[in-house]
Short mmCIF file of C-alpha atoms in Angstrom, two decimals:
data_model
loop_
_atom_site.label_atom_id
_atom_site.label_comp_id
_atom_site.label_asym_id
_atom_site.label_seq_id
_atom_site.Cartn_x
_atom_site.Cartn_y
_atom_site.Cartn_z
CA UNK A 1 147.10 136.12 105.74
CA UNK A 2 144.30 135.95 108.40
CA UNK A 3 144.35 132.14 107.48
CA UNK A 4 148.57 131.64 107.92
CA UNK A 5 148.02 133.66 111.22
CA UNK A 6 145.65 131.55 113.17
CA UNK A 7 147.70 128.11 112.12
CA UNK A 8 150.54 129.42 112.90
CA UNK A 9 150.07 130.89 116.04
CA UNK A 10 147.46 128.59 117.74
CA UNK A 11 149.74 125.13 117.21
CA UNK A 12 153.06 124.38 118.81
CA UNK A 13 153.83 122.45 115.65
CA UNK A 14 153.18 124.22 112.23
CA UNK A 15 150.49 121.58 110.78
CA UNK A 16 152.09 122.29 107.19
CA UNK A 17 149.61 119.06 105.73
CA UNK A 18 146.47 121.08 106.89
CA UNK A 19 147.95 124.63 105.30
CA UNK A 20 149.33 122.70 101.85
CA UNK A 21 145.28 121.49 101.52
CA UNK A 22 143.84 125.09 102.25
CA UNK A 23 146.19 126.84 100.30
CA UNK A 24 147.14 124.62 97.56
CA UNK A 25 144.10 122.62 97.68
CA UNK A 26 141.00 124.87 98.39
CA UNK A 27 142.04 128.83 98.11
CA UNK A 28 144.30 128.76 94.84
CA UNK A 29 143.71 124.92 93.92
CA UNK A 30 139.79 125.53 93.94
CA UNK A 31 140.15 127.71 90.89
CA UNK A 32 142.78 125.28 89.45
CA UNK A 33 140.28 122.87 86.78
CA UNK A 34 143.42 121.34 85.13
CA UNK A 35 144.90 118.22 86.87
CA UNK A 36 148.37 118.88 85.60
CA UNK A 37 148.47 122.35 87.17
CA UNK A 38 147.32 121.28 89.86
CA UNK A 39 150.10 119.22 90.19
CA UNK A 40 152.63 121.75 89.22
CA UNK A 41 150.98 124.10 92.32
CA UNK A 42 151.30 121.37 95.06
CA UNK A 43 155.08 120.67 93.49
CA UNK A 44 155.58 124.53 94.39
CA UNK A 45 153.46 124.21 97.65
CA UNK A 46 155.86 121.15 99.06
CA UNK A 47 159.31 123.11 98.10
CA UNK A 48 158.13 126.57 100.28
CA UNK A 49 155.66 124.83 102.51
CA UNK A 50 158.39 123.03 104.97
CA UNK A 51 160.17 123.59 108.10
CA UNK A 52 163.38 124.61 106.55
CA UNK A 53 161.44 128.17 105.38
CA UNK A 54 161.37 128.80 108.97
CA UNK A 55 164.75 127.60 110.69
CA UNK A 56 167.28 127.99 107.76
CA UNK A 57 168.23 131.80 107.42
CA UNK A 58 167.54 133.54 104.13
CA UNK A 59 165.70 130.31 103.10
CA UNK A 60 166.29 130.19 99.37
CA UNK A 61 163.18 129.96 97.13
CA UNK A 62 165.05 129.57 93.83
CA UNK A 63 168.40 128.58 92.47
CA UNK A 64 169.21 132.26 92.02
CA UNK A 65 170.45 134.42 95.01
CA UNK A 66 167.70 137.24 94.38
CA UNK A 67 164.85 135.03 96.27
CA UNK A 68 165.03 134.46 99.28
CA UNK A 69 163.01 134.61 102.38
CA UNK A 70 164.27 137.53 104.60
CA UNK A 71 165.05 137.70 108.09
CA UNK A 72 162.13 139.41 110.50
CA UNK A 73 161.75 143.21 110.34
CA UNK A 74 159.93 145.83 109.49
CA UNK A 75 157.00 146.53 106.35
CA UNK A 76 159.45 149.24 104.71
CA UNK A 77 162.02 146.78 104.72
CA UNK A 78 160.04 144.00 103.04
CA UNK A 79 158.90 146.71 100.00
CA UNK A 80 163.03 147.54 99.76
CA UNK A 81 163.79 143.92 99.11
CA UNK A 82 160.50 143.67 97.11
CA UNK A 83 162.00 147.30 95.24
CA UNK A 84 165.51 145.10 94.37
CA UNK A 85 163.69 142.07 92.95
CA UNK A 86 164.02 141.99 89.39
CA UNK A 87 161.90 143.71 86.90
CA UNK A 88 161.60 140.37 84.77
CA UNK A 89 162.08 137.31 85.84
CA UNK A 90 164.19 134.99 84.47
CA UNK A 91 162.99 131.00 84.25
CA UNK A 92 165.09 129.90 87.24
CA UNK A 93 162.98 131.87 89.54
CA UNK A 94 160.57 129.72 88.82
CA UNK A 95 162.59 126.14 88.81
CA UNK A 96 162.63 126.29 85.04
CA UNK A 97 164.80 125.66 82.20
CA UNK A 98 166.11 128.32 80.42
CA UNK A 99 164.37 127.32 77.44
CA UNK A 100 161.41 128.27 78.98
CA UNK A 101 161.91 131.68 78.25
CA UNK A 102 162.66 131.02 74.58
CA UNK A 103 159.55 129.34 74.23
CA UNK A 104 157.68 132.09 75.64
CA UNK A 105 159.69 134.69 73.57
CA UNK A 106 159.37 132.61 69.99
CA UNK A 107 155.29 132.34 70.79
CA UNK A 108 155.36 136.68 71.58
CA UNK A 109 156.97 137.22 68.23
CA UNK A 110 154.93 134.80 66.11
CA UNK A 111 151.58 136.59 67.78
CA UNK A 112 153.09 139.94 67.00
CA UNK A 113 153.89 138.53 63.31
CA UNK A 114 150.68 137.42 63.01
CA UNK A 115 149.26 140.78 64.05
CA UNK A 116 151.19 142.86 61.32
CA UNK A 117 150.38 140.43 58.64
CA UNK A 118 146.41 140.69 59.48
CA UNK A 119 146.84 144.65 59.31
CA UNK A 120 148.64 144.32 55.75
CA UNK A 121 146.33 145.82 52.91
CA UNK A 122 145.21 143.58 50.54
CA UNK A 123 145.63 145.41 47.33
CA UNK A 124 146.96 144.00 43.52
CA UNK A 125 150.10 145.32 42.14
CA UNK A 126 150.57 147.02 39.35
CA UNK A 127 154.29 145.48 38.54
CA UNK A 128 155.42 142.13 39.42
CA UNK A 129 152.97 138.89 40.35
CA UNK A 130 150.18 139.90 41.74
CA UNK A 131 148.10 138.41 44.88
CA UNK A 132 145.64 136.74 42.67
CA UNK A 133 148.36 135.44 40.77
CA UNK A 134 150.23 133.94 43.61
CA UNK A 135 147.48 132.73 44.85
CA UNK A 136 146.43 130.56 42.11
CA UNK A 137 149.98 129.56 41.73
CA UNK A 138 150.10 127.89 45.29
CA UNK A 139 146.83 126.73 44.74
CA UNK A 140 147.29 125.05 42.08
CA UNK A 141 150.75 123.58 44.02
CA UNK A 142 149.06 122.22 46.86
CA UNK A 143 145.99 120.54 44.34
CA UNK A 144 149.06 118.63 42.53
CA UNK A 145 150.17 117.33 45.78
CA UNK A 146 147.16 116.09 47.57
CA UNK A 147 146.73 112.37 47.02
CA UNK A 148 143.32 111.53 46.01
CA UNK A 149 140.76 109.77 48.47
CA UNK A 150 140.92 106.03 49.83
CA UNK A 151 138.98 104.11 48.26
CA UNK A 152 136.93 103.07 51.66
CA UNK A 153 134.42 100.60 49.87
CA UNK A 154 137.30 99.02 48.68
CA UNK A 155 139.03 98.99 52.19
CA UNK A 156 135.43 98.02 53.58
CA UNK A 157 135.51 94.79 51.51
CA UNK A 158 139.23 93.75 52.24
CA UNK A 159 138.40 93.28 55.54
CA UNK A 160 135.11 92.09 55.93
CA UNK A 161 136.45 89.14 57.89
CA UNK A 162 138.47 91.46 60.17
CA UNK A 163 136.28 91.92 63.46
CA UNK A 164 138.90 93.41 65.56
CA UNK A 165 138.45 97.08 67.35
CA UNK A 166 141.31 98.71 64.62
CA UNK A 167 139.28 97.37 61.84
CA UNK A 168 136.48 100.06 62.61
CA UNK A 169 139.54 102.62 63.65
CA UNK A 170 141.12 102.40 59.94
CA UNK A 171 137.87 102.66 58.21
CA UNK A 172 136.52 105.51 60.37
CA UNK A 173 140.16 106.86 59.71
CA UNK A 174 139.90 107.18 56.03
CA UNK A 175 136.22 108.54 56.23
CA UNK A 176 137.86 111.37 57.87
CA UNK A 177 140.84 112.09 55.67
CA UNK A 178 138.46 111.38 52.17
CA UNK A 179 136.06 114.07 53.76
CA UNK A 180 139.07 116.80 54.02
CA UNK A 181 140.37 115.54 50.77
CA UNK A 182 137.55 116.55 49.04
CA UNK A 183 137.05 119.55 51.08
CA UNK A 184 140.87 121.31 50.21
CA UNK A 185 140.03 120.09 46.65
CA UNK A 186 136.85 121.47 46.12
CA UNK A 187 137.49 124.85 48.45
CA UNK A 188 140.89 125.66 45.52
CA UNK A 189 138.59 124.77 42.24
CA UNK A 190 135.95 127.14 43.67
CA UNK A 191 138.89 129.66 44.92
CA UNK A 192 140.21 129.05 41.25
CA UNK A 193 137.10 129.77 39.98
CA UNK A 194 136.17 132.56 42.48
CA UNK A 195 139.14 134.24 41.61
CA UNK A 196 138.55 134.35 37.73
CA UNK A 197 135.33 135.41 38.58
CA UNK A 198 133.24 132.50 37.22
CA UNK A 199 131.72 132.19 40.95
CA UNK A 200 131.27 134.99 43.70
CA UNK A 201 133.88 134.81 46.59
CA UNK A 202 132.11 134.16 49.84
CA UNK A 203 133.62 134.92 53.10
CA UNK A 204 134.72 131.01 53.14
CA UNK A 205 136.86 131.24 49.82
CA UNK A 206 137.50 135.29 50.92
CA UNK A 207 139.44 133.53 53.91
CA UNK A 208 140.58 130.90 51.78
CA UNK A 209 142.67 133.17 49.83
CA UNK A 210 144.16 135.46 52.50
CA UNK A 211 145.47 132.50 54.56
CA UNK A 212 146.95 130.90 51.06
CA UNK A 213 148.56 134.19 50.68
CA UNK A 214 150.09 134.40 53.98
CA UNK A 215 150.85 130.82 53.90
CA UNK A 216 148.72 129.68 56.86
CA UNK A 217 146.35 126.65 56.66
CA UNK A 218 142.71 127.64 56.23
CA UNK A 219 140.26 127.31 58.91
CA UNK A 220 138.06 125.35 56.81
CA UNK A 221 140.87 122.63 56.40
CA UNK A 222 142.13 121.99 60.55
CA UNK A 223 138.49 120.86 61.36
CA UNK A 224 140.02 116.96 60.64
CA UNK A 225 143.22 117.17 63.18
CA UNK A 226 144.71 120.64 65.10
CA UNK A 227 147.99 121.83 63.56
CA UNK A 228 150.78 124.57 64.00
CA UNK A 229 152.30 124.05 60.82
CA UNK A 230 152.54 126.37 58.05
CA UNK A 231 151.13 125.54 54.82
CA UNK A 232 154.01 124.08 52.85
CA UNK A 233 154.75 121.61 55.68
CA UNK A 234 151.06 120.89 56.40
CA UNK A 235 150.93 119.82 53.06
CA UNK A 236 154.07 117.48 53.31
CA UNK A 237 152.39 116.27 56.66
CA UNK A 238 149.29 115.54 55.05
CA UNK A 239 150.35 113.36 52.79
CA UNK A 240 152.45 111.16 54.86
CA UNK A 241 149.03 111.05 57.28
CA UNK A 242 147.08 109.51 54.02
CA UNK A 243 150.03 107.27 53.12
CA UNK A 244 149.99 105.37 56.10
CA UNK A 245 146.31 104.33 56.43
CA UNK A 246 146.27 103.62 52.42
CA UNK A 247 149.11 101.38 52.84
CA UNK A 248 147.24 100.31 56.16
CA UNK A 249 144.08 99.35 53.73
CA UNK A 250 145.74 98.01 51.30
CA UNK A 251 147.43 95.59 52.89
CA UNK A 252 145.05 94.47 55.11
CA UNK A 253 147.58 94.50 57.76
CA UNK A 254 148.39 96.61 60.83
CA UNK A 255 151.62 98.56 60.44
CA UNK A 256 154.31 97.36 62.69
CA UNK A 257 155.21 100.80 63.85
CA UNK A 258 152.05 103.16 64.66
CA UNK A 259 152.46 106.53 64.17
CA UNK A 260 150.12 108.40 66.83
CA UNK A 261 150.37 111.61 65.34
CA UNK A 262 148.68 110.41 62.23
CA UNK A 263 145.26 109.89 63.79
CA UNK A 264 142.94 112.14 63.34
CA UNK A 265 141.23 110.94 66.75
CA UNK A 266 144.13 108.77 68.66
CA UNK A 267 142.20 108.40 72.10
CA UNK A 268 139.90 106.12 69.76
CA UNK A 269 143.01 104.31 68.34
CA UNK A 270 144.24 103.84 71.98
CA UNK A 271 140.61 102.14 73.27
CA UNK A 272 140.60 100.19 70.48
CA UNK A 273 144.34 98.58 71.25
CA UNK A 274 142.63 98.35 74.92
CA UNK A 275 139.94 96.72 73.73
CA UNK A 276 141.90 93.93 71.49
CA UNK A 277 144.09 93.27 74.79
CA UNK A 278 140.65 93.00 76.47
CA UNK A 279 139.23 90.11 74.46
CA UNK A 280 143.15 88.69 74.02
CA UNK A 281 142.90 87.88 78.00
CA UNK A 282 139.91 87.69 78.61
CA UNK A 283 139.29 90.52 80.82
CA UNK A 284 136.97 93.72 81.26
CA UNK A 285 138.44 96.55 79.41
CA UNK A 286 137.68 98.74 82.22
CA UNK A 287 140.34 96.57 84.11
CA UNK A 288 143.28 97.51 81.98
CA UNK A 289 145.85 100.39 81.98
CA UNK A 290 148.93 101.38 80.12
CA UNK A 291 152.45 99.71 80.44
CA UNK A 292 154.88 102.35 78.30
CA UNK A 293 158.31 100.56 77.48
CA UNK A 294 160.65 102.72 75.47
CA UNK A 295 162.56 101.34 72.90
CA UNK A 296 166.05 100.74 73.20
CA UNK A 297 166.84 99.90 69.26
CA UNK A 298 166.14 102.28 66.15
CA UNK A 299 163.12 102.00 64.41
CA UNK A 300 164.37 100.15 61.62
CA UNK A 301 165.32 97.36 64.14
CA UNK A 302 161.57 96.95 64.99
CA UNK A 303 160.46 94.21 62.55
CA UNK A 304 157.43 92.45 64.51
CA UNK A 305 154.31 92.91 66.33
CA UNK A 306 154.77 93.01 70.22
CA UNK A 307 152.66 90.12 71.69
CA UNK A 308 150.56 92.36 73.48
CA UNK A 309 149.74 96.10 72.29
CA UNK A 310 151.23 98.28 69.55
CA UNK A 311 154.77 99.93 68.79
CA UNK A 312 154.47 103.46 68.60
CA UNK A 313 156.29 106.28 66.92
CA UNK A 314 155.51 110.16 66.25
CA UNK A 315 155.92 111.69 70.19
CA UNK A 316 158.08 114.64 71.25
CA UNK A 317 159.16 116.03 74.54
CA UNK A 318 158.83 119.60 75.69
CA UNK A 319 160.68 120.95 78.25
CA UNK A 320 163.00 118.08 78.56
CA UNK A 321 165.57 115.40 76.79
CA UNK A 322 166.02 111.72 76.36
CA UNK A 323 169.12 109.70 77.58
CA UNK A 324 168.82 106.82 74.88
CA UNK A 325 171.37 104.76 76.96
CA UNK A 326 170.19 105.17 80.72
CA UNK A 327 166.55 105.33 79.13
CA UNK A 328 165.10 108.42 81.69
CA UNK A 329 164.17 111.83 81.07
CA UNK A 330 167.23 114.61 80.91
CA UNK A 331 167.20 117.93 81.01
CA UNK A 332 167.47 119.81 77.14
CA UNK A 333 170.05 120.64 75.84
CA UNK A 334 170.25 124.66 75.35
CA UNK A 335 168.12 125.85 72.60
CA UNK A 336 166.43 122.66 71.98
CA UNK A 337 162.87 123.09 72.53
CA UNK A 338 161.30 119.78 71.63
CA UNK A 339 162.95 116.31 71.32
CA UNK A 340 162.21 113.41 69.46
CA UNK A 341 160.71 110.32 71.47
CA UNK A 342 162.03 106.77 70.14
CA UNK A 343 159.38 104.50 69.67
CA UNK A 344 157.19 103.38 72.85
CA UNK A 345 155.73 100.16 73.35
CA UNK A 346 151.91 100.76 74.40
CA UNK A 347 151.19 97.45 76.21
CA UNK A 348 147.82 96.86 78.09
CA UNK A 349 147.66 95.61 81.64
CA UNK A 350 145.88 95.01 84.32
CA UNK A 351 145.49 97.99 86.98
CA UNK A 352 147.45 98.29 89.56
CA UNK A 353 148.97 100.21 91.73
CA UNK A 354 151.42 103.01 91.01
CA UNK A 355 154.81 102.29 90.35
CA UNK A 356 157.39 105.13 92.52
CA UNK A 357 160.35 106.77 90.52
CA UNK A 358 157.97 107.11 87.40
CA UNK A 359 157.29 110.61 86.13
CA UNK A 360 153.36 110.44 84.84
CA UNK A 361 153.69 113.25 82.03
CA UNK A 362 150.77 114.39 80.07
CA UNK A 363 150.38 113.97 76.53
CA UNK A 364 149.06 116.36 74.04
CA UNK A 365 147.79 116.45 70.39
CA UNK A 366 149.94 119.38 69.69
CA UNK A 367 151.81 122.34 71.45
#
């Protein structure tokens, strides 16, 4: 306050560039680490930080009539409008979608759901199938699903004449995927066994069997790639994930369509692409930057190899929607939380400078 007081009354203009850098930029944005939020405090900062909060009456700060900023007058007056504000705020206060608040809601309940099913006794049944037994039932489910490792040797020696950067991507690929292959395989025949009581249960296979029970992923299993999933569909996930870099080897040839999500390290995948379009033009890799074209067709339409850099597939948006026709972001439609991306054409190129009109969104492994 002492701050807004001394710019405000010692200039005849109100320097609103110097307060947006103290405010936004040293006394909250100093404890701000995260780029992107920084970004979403200055976007806040520029919509209350103007001249219009000062000559327009009851300046609004939100689309919704409750916030505003009130004319002069006393304290008690400011805690009465600060009494009528209220008790929960709704997403628009905040220039948000209402599916914000659905978001927020879904990730309360599965926390709380999570919570109750980590209080629930562990105990065997006397009537009906009992936890052991449905246990060993999904185990042995999820041990006739799992493909079995890639043969890398094999994968090694296909492409031994291969010396581009996604030669060493595939190969360090499979390495990871044969390692947690072997590591769900060998975790249920021990579980199996543990549970039988051939073997002692350590804590691993102890926590092993709860999250089987509760249909949850094990800890010991998301050390290859971070997941929300629930079993069942982790399992479905996991095999497409294999699938693709055992066709990948077996062929000997790049997919035409890349599917991000797949990787168990992408940022590697993406250096690598970098690096091809590097030695392709002859350039530094440090020179080169992203080019994203969306695609305009479906996926089945995409029969080739783009020139320069890779098609890919597997993104979602959160928070917003996809006008396939106009090709720019939307906002959602009600009650849809994520939507799917159509395939994006990663194409390297040279640095330069920013382009106006184009929204630089962050992208993350998972939600």
């Amino acid at each position: 306050m002492n701050l807004l007081d001394i710019y405000l009354q010692s200039y005849p203009e109100t320097p609103w560039d110097a307060l947006k850098y103290l405010i936004a930029g040293v006394s909250y944005g100093g404890h701000v680490t995260d780029d992107w939020d920084r970004r979403l405090l200055l976007t806040y900062i520029n919509d209350f930080f103007c001249d219009q909060c000062l000559e327009e009456p009851y300046y609004k700060l939100s689309s919704l009539p409750t916030y505003y900023i009130p004319k002069d007058g006393s304290i008690q007056s400011y805690r009465d409008l600060i009494d009528r504000l209220p008790a929960a705020d709704k997403p628009d206060a905040f220039g948000q979608h209402n599916n914000a608040d659905i978001a927020s809601q879904i990730r309360e309940t599965r926390t709380l759901l999570d919570t109750l099913l980590s209080l629930q006794p562990q105990v065997s049944v006397t009537q009906g199938q009992s936890s052991e037994d449905k246990v060993l039932d999904l185990a042995a489910d999820v041990l006739k699903q799992i493909p079995e490792p890639i043969d890398l040797q094999a994968a090694a020696n296909l492409l031994v004449d291969d010396s581009s950067a996604l030669k060493v991507v595939l190969l360090q690929e499979i390495d990871r995927y044969n390692v947690l292959l072997k590591t769900i395989r060998s975790s249920l025949v021990d579980l199996e066994r543990g549970i039988k009581g051939l073997v002692v249960m350590s804590s691993d296979l102890d926590q092993v069997f709860i999250c089987i029970l509760e249909a949850r992923v094990p800890p010991l299993w998301e050390k290859a790639y971070p997941s929300l999933k629930p079993l069942a569909s982790w399992t479905r996930d996991l095999i497409l994930r294999v699938k693709q870099f055992s066709t990948w080897a077996e062929s000997a040839h790049p997919p035409v369509l890349f599917w991000l999500s797949a990787f168990t390290f992408p940022t590697g995948f993406l250096t690598a692409v970098l690096q091809t379009g590097a030695r392709q033009n002859n350039v530094s890799v440090d020179q080169l930057s992203w080019e994203f074209h969306v695609s305009t067709v479906d996926d089945a339409n995409i029969t080739t190899q783009p020139k320069d850099g890779v098609w890919v597939k597997g993104l979602f948006l959160e928070g917003a929607g996809w006008d396939k026709k106009s090709s720019c972001l939307i906002e959602p439609n009600p009650m849809q939380l994520s939507c799917a991306m159509p395939s994006i054409h990663f194409k390297p190129v040279e640095s330069k400078k920013k382009v106006k009109g184009i929204y630089q969104a962050p992208c993350y492994y998972y939600p």
